Every structure is written in C-alpha cells, then in structure tokens.
Amino acid sequence: EPEVTQTPSHQVTQMGQEVILRCVPISNHLYFYWYRQILGQKVEFLVSFYNNEISEKSEIFDDQFSVERPDGSNFTLKIRSTKLEDSAMYFCASSVREWIEQFFGPGTRLTVL
Amino acid sequence: AQSVSQHNHHVILSEAASLELGCNYSYGGTVNLFWYVQYPGQHLQLLLKYFSGDPLVKGIKGFEAEFIKSKFSFNLRKPSVQWSDTAEYFCAVSLTGGGNKLTFGTGTQLKVEL
C-alpha cells in the first residue's frame, strides 16, 4: 500500500541554523501539506501546496518557512533560521484531491538546541 | 476561526468495554469530519470520515461515528474495545470550500487494559 515517507526521522540542530525536512508524497496525489505538533499540543496546520504553489498557509508559516517541490517526487519544508520554539514533530501529508482525506507520513522530530 | 474540541484527554477501559469519544466543532458551514488514529510508534491513520449522506459512518476495525449537525458533534464509538485499540485518537475537521487544511482536536489517549 502506498505511503507517505519522511526523512529524517529525527533532526537535531542548533538555533539559527537552516533545516530542510523532506517528504515523498503518494505518487498520484496532487495536494501536499505540512503540519506540526509541539509536544503536548494539538496538530497544527502549516501550509498546503498545489500545482507548484502555496494554496493556503497559517499564521505560523512566516517568512522563515518555505516549501518546495524540487522534482516530481519530493516535497520539502525549509526553516531558514531555526528557533527553540520550532522544536516539534513535523508531519507531511498528501491527498489525491481537495477536501478529502489526507494521508500522513510518520513525521520528523525536530529538536532545536 | 474553526476549532475542534475533544473532551476526553485520557481514557482507560477494560477489554470488551464500550467506547465513546466526544468531538465537537465550532463552525456553521459545510464540514468534512474525520477521525484519525495513531498507534504507538506509528503515523496518523484514517479511521473514518464523513462528507455527506448517512450521518452514521462506519470505519475500519469496528469503529463508527455519528454526525449530529444540531449538536456540532461527531462522536466516535466502538461497542467492544480490544487491547490493540490502545492508541491516540484525533478528531479533525475541514471546511468544504474553505481550503484544505485540517483542524485537529487535542487528541484522546486511549489505554485498553487486559
């Protein structure tokens, strides 16, 4: 069964460093998403992406964040200058079309020191 | 802004007990409703979904949920839980015509004891 995959599973970085989190969505899906979950808090929406552009973003997704689909398979989230409060589990998701169920990857745990 | 509330944060049940987890949302428009489950060490998986039609929806592993529009609720039920149902359960909502984002509840940690 096709799955969303994410790498790395755990990323440790120093405050102020750039990180890139990688995702491979399910191959025939067209809509891609990033969510995050700070420990003990809700899963929060960050951004949705369709047809090579951002279709929606949350207040969390400020200028420090960017997304890209550099090729036909990968979908990346970049944080330019990490802050302590960026420490969280980051989930990638994809869906074949809008407004239906999204399929989630296993997540990348980001720890900012 | 839309929000989702799950009132039970931790639930402990014995095997064969019945389960009901509450989920309420705040939005008056047309919603799509989901329950996701996260088993220990695994990723979020879809348990069931509601878009329209019969308000009683059945999902995998014997779970069902009922959409009650007048109560803005989408409670999850299972008549007889198993030890393997130990997991965290998340209710989520998206808005038809309102973008694709899912708004999640805080999750309910279910522990089923033998």
PDB file of C-alpha atoms in Angstrom, chain A:
ATOM      1  CA  GLU A   1       0.000   0.000   0.000  1.00  0.00           C
ATOM      2  CA  PRO A   2       1.437   3.391  -0.953  1.00  0.00           C
ATOM      3  CA  GLU A   3       2.625   5.528   1.934  1.00  0.00           C
ATOM      4  CA  VAL A   4       3.918   8.999   2.579  1.00  0.00           C
ATOM      5  CA  THR A   5       7.530   8.839   3.669  1.00  0.00           C
ATOM      6  CA  GLN A   6       9.588  11.428   5.530  1.00  0.00           C
ATOM      7  CA  THR A   7      13.280  11.891   6.176  1.00  0.00           C
ATOM      8  CA  PRO A   8      14.996  12.221   8.516  1.00  0.00           C
ATOM      9  CA  SER A   9      13.012  10.701  11.355  1.00  0.00           C
ATOM     10  CA  HIS A  10      14.873  12.882  13.845  1.00  0.00           C
ATOM     11  CA  GLN A  11      16.812  16.088  13.235  1.00  0.00           C
ATOM     12  CA  VAL A  12      18.817  17.914  15.859  1.00  0.00           C
ATOM     13  CA  THR A  13      20.053  21.393  15.046  1.00  0.00           C
ATOM     14  CA  GLN A  14      21.445  24.491  16.667  1.00  0.00           C
ATOM     15  CA  MET A  15      19.351  27.616  16.980  1.00  0.00           C
ATOM     16  CA  GLY A  16      19.805  29.846  13.943  1.00  0.00           C
ATOM     17  CA  GLN A  17      20.666  27.006  11.589  1.00  0.00           C
ATOM     18  CA  GLU A  18      18.703  26.134   8.481  1.00  0.00           C
ATOM     19  CA  VAL A  19      16.955  22.786   8.245  1.00  0.00           C
ATOM     20  CA  ILE A  20      15.250  21.038   5.377  1.00  0.00           C
ATOM     21  CA  LEU A  21      12.680  18.374   6.083  1.00  0.00           C
ATOM     22  CA  ARG A  22      11.897  16.022   3.256  1.00  0.00           C
ATOM     23  CA  CYS A  23       8.766  14.191   2.266  1.00  0.00           C
ATOM     24  CA  VAL A  24       7.792  11.886  -0.553  1.00  0.00           C
ATOM     25  CA  PRO A  25       4.008  12.066  -1.011  1.00  0.00           C
ATOM     26  CA  ILE A  26       1.968   9.257  -2.508  1.00  0.00           C
ATOM     27  CA  SER A  27       2.725   9.260  -6.215  1.00  0.00           C
ATOM     28  CA  ASN A  28      -0.674  10.084  -7.724  1.00  0.00           C
ATOM     29  CA  HIS A  29      -1.557  12.697  -5.121  1.00  0.00           C
ATOM     30  CA  LEU A  30      -1.770  16.333  -6.134  1.00  0.00           C
ATOM     31  CA  TYR A  31      -2.203  18.191  -2.845  1.00  0.00           C
ATOM     32  CA  PHE A  32       0.525  18.373  -0.255  1.00  0.00           C
ATOM     33  CA  TYR A  33       0.576  19.638   3.311  1.00  0.00           C
ATOM     34  CA  TRP A  34       2.784  20.257   6.299  1.00  0.00           C
ATOM     35  CA  TYR A  35       1.561  20.124   9.870  1.00  0.00           C
ATOM     36  CA  ARG A  36       3.400  20.293  13.133  1.00  0.00           C
ATOM     37  CA  GLN A  37       2.778  19.138  16.674  1.00  0.00           C
ATOM     38  CA  ILE A  38       4.604  20.725  19.550  1.00  0.00           C
ATOM     39  CA  LEU A  39       4.912  18.278  22.432  1.00  0.00           C
ATOM     40  CA  GLY A  40       1.682  18.147  24.382  1.00  0.00           C
ATOM     41  CA  GLN A  41      -0.196  20.367  21.955  1.00  0.00           C
ATOM     42  CA  LYS A  42      -2.532  19.971  19.011  1.00  0.00           C
ATOM     43  CA  VAL A  43      -1.523  19.034  15.494  1.00  0.00           C
ATOM     44  CA  GLU A  44      -1.439  22.405  13.702  1.00  0.00           C
ATOM     45  CA  PHE A  45      -1.718  23.164  10.010  1.00  0.00           C
ATOM     46  CA  LEU A  46       1.224  24.983   8.456  1.00  0.00           C
ATOM     47  CA  VAL A  47       0.753  25.058   4.707  1.00  0.00           C
ATOM     48  CA  SER A  48      -0.926  23.449   1.735  1.00  0.00           C
ATOM     49  CA  PHE A  49       0.567  23.230  -1.737  1.00  0.00           C
ATOM     50  CA  TYR A  50      -0.962  22.527  -5.101  1.00  0.00           C
ATOM     51  CA  ASN A  51       0.140  22.994  -8.682  1.00  0.00           C
ATOM     52  CA  ASN A  52       3.548  24.232  -7.572  1.00  0.00           C
ATOM     53  CA  GLU A  53       2.303  26.999  -5.373  1.00  0.00           C
ATOM     54  CA  ILE A  54       1.106  27.578  -1.866  1.00  0.00           C
ATOM     55  CA  SER A  55      -2.682  27.412  -1.725  1.00  0.00           C
ATOM     56  CA  GLU A  56      -3.085  28.217   1.960  1.00  0.00           C
ATOM     57  CA  LYS A  57      -0.842  28.941   4.916  1.00  0.00           C
ATOM     58  CA  SER A  58      -1.331  29.538   8.598  1.00  0.00           C
ATOM     59  CA  GLU A  59      -0.062  32.366  10.774  1.00  0.00           C
ATOM     60  CA  ILE A  60       2.713  30.063  11.937  1.00  0.00           C
ATOM     61  CA  PHE A  61       4.090  29.848   8.399  1.00  0.00           C
ATOM     62  CA  ASP A  62       6.013  33.105   8.374  1.00  0.00           C
ATOM     63  CA  ASP A  63       8.956  34.242   6.249  1.00  0.00           C
ATOM     64  CA  GLN A  64      11.252  31.779   7.987  1.00  0.00           C
ATOM     65  CA  PHE A  65       9.387  28.899   6.380  1.00  0.00           C
ATOM     66  CA  SER A  66       9.285  27.857   2.755  1.00  0.00           C
ATOM     67  CA  VAL A  67       8.133  24.836   0.800  1.00  0.00           C
ATOM     68  CA  GLU A  68       9.237  23.444  -2.478  1.00  0.00           C
ATOM     69  CA  ARG A  69       8.612  20.561  -4.808  1.00  0.00           C
ATOM     70  CA  PRO A  70      12.040  20.385  -6.388  1.00  0.00           C
ATOM     71  CA  ASP A  71      11.263  17.383  -8.560  1.00  0.00           C
ATOM     72  CA  GLY A  72       8.376  15.071  -9.337  1.00  0.00           C
ATOM     73  CA  SER A  73       8.522  13.192  -6.086  1.00  0.00           C
ATOM     74  CA  ASN A  74       9.885  15.238  -3.186  1.00  0.00           C
ATOM     75  CA  PHE A  75       8.159  17.917  -1.146  1.00  0.00           C
ATOM     76  CA  THR A  76      10.328  19.869   1.261  1.00  0.00           C
ATOM     77  CA  LEU A  77       9.871  22.218   4.176  1.00  0.00           C
ATOM     78  CA  LYS A  78      12.715  24.616   4.876  1.00  0.00           C
ATOM     79  CA  ILE A  79      13.151  26.594   8.053  1.00  0.00           C
ATOM     80  CA  ARG A  80      15.750  29.281   7.393  1.00  0.00           C
ATOM     81  CA  SER A  81      16.829  30.197  10.882  1.00  0.00           C
ATOM     82  CA  THR A  82      15.512  27.816  13.487  1.00  0.00           C
ATOM     83  CA  LYS A  83      14.286  28.952  16.885  1.00  0.00           C
ATOM     84  CA  LEU A  84      13.857  26.987  20.064  1.00  0.00           C
ATOM     85  CA  GLU A  85      10.085  27.142  19.625  1.00  0.00           C
ATOM     86  CA  ASP A  86      10.363  25.367  16.265  1.00  0.00           C
ATOM     87  CA  SER A  87      11.069  22.150  18.150  1.00  0.00           C
ATOM     88  CA  ALA A  88       8.177  19.872  17.233  1.00  0.00           C
ATOM     89  CA  MET A  89       7.095  16.857  15.246  1.00  0.00           C
ATOM     90  CA  TYR A  90       6.565  17.839  11.631  1.00  0.00           C
ATOM     91  CA  PHE A  91       4.114  15.802   9.586  1.00  0.00           C
ATOM     92  CA  CYS A  92       3.817  15.766   5.835  1.00  0.00           C
ATOM     93  CA  ALA A  93       0.512  14.736   4.262  1.00  0.00           C
ATOM     94  CA  SER A  94      -0.926  14.353   0.792  1.00  0.00           C
ATOM     95  CA  SER A  95      -4.299  13.884  -0.831  1.00  0.00           C
ATOM     96  CA  VAL A  96      -5.404  12.970  -4.312  1.00  0.00           C
ATOM     97  CA  ARG A  97      -7.723  15.952  -4.476  1.00  0.00           C
ATOM     98  CA  GLU A  98      -9.008  18.663  -2.212  1.00  0.00           C
ATOM     99  CA  TRP A  99     -11.438  18.325   0.665  1.00  0.00           C
ATOM    100  CA  ILE A 100     -10.942  14.596   1.113  1.00  0.00           C
ATOM    101  CA  GLU A 101      -8.868  12.553   3.494  1.00  0.00           C
ATOM    102  CA  GLN A 102      -5.207  13.296   3.813  1.00  0.00           C
ATOM    103  CA  PHE A 103      -2.592  10.597   4.224  1.00  0.00           C
ATOM    104  CA  PHE A 104       0.122  11.325   6.733  1.00  0.00           C
ATOM    105  CA  GLY A 105       3.772  10.426   6.916  1.00  0.00           C
ATOM    106  CA  PRO A 106       5.471   9.184  10.091  1.00  0.00           C
ATOM    107  CA  GLY A 107       6.828  12.614  10.958  1.00  0.00           C
ATOM    108  CA  THR A 108      10.210  14.211  11.572  1.00  0.00           C
ATOM    109  CA  ARG A 109      11.046  15.125  15.119  1.00  0.00           C
ATOM    110  CA  LEU A 110      12.938  18.415  15.035  1.00  0.00           C
ATOM    111  CA  THR A 111      14.906  19.384  18.113  1.00  0.00           C
ATOM    112  CA  VAL A 112      16.397  22.874  18.213  1.00  0.00           C
ATOM    113  CA  LEU A 113      19.099  23.389  20.831  1.00  0.00           C
TER     114      LEU A 113
END
